Coordinates of C-alpha atoms and ligand atoms in Angstrom, one line a residue:
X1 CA 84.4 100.8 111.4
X2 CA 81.4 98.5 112.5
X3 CA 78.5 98.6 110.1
X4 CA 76.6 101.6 111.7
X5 CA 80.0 103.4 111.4
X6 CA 81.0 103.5 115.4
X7 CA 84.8 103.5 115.7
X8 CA 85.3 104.1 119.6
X9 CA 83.1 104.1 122.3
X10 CA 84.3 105.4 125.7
X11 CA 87.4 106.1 123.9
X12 CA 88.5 102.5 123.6
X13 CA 88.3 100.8 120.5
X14 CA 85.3 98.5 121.0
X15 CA 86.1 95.2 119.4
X16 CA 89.4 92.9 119.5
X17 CA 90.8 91.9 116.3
X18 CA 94.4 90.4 116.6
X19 CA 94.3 90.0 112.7
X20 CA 93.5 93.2 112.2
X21 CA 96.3 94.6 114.6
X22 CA 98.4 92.8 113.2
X23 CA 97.6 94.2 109.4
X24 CA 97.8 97.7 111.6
X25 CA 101.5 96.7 112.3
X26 CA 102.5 95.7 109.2
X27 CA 101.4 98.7 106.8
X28 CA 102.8 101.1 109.7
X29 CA 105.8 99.7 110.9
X30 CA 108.8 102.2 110.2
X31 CA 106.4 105.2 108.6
X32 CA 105.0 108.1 110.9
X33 CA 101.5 107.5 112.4
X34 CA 99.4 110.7 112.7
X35 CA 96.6 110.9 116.5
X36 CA 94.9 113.2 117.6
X37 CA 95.5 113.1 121.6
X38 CA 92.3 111.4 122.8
X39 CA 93.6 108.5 120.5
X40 CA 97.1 108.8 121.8
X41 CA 95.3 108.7 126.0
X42 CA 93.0 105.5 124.6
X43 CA 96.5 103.5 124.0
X44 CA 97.4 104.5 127.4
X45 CA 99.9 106.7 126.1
X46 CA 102.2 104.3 124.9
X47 CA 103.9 105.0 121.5
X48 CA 103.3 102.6 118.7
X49 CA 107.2 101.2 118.6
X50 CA 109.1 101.3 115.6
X51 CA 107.1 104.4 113.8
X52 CA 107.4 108.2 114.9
X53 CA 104.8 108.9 116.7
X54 CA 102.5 111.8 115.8
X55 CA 100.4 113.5 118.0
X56 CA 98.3 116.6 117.8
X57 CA 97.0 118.7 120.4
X58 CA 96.5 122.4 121.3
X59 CA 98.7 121.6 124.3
X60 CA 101.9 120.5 123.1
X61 CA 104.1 121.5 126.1
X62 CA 101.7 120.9 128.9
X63 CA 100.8 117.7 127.8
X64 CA 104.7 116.2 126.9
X65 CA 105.5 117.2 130.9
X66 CA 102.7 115.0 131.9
X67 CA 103.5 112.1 129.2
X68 CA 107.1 112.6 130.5
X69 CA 106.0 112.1 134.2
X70 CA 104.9 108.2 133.4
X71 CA 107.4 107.9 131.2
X72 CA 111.0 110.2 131.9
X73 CA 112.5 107.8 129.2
X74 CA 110.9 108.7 126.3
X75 CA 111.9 110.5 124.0
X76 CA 109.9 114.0 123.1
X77 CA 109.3 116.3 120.9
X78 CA 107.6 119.1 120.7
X79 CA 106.7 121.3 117.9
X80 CA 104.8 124.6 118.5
X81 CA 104.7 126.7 115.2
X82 CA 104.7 126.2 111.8
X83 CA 108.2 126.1 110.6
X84 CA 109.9 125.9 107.0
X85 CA 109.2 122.9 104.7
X86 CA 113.0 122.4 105.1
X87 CA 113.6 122.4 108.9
X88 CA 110.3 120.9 109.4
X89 CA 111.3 118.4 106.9
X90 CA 114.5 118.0 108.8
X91 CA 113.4 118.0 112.5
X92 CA 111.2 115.0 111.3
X93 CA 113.6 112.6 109.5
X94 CA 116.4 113.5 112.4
X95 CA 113.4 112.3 115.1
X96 CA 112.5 109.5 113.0
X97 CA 116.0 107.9 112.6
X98 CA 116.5 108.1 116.5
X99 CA 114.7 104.9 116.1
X100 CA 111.4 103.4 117.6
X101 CA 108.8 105.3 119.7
X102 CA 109.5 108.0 119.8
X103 CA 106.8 111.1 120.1
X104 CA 106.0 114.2 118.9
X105 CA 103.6 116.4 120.1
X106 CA 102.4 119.0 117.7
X107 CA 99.9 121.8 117.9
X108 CA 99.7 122.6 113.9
X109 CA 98.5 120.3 111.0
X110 CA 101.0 122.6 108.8
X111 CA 103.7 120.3 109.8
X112 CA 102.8 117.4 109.0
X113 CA 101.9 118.3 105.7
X114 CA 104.9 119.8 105.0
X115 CA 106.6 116.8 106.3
X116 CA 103.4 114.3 104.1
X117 CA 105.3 116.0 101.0
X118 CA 108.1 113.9 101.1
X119 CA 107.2 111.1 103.6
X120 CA 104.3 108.4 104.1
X121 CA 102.2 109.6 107.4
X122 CA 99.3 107.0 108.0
X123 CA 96.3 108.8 109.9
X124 CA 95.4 106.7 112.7
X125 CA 92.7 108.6 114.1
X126 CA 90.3 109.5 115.5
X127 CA 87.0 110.5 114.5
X128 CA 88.2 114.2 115.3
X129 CA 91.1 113.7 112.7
X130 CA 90.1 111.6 110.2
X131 CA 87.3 114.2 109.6
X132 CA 90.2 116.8 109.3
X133 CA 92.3 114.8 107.5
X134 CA 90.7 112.2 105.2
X135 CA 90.2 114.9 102.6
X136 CA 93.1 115.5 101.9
X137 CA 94.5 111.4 102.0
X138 CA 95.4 109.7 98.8
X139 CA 94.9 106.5 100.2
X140 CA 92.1 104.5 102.8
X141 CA 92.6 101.7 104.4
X142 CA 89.3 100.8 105.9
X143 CA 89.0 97.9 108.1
X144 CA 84.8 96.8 108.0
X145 CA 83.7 95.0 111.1
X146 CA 80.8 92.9 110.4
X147 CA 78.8 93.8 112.8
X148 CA 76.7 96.8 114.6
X149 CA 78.5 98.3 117.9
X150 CA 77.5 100.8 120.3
X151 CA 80.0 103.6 120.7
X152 CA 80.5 107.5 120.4
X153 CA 82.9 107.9 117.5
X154 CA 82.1 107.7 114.1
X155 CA 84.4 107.8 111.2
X156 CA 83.1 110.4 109.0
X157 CA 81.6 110.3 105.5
X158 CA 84.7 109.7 102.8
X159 CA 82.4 107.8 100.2
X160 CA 81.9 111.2 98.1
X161 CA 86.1 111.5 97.9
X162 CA 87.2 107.9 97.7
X163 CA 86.3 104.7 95.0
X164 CA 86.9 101.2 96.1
X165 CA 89.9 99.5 94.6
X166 CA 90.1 96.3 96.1
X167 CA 89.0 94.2 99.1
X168 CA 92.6 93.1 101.0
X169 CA 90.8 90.5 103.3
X170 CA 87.7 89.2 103.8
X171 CA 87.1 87.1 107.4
X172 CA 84.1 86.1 108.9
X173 CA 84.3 88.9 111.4
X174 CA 85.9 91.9 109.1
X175 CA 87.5 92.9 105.7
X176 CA 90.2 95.1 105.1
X177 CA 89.6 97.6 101.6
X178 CA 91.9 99.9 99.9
X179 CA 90.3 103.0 98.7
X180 CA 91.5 105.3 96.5
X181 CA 91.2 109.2 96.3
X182 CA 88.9 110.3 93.0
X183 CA 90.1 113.3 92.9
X184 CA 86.4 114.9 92.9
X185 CA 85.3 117.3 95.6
Ligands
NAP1 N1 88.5 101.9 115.4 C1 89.6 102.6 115.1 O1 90.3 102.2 114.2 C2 90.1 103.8 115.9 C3 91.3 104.4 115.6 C4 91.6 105.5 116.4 C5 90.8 106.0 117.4 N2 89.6 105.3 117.6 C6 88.7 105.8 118.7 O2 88.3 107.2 118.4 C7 88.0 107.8 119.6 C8 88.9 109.1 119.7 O3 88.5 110.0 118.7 P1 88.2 111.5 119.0 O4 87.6 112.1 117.8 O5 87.4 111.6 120.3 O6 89.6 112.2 119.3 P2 91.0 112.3 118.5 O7 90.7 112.6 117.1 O8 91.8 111.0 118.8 O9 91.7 113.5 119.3 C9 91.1 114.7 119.3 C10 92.1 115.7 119.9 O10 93.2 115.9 119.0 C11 93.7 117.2 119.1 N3 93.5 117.9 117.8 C12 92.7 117.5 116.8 N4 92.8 118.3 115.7 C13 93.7 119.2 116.1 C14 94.3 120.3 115.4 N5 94.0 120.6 114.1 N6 95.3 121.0 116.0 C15 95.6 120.7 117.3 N7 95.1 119.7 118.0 C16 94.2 118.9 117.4 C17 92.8 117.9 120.2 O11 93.6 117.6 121.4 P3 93.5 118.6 122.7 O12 92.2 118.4 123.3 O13 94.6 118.0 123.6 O14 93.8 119.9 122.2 C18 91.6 117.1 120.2 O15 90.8 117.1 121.4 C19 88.3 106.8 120.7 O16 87.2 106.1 121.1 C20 89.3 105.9 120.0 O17 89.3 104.6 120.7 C21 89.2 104.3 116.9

């Protein structure tokens, strides 16, 4: 987030750091990354490769037919209810091991925390989620861009459920901190 907390403006991210991509890549490659479906539109609907993709929206089935329009060769899934821990458990690890990109499209947070039991799922945004979902993360990575932006997303107040536990990276332009969870509400 810049330093008057903007994460997106337009829904674009509204800054270019390679060295921060790349970090992205790096702590995500092969886990399950978690958008909400404005995030999933602002990368142009292309799935990060080599991580199940994650995406939430009220629209699971409406939305994957239009995905599926660009792209007929991807690979889809949609999920509509909340299901057992151990099929929901299941229906992930079988999606995940067909290998890189592949998407699905979810319409209940119950899954994914069924599925978060077992499995690291690394939010990825956006403002809408992270406020939904930073509560109940363990871990933050938070990338600090040293500078103010314009924009109209925010990443929402965590300081009251986090302590910083080390700074990663520190560039002219950025650092990268962990943050860990307190465990006070
Ligand atoms: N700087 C960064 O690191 C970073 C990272 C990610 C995103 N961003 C920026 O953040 C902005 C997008 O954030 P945003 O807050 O506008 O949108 P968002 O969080 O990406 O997506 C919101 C959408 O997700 C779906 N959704 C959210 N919670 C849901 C739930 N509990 N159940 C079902 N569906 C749910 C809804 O989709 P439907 O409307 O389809 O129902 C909702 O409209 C963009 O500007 C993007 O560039 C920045």
């Amino acid at each position: 987030m810049a330093t008057n907390r903007v994460i997106g403006n337009g829904n674009a991210i509204p800054w270019r750091l390679p060295e921060d991509f790349r970090w992205f890549r790096q702590q995500t490659l092969g886990k399950a990354v978690l958008m909400g479906r404005k995030t999933f539109e602002s990368v142009d609907r292309r799935p990060f490769p080599e991580r199940l993709n994650i995406v939430l929206t009220r629209r699971p089935r409406r939305y994957a037919s239009e995905v599926r329009q660009k792209d007929p060769l991807l690979r889809i899934r949609i999920r509509l209810n909340p299901i057992s821990r151990t099929s929901s458990g299941r229906m992930m690890e079988r999606t995940l091991k067909l290998g890189s990109g592949d998407v699905v499209f979810i319409r209940s947070l119950h899954q994914v925390l069924r599925y978060a039991e077992h499995h690291d799922v690394m939010v990825c945004g956006g403002a809408n989620v992270y406020a939904q979902l930073l509560p109940l993360c363990s871990t933050l990575f938070l990338t600090r861009v040293k500078q103010e932006v314009a924009g109209d997303a925010w990443f929402p107040a965590f300081e009251h459920w986090f302590e910083r536990a080390e700074i990663l990276r520190d560039t002219p332009e950025f650092t990268i901190e962990r943050w860990r969870r307190t465990g006070s509400d």
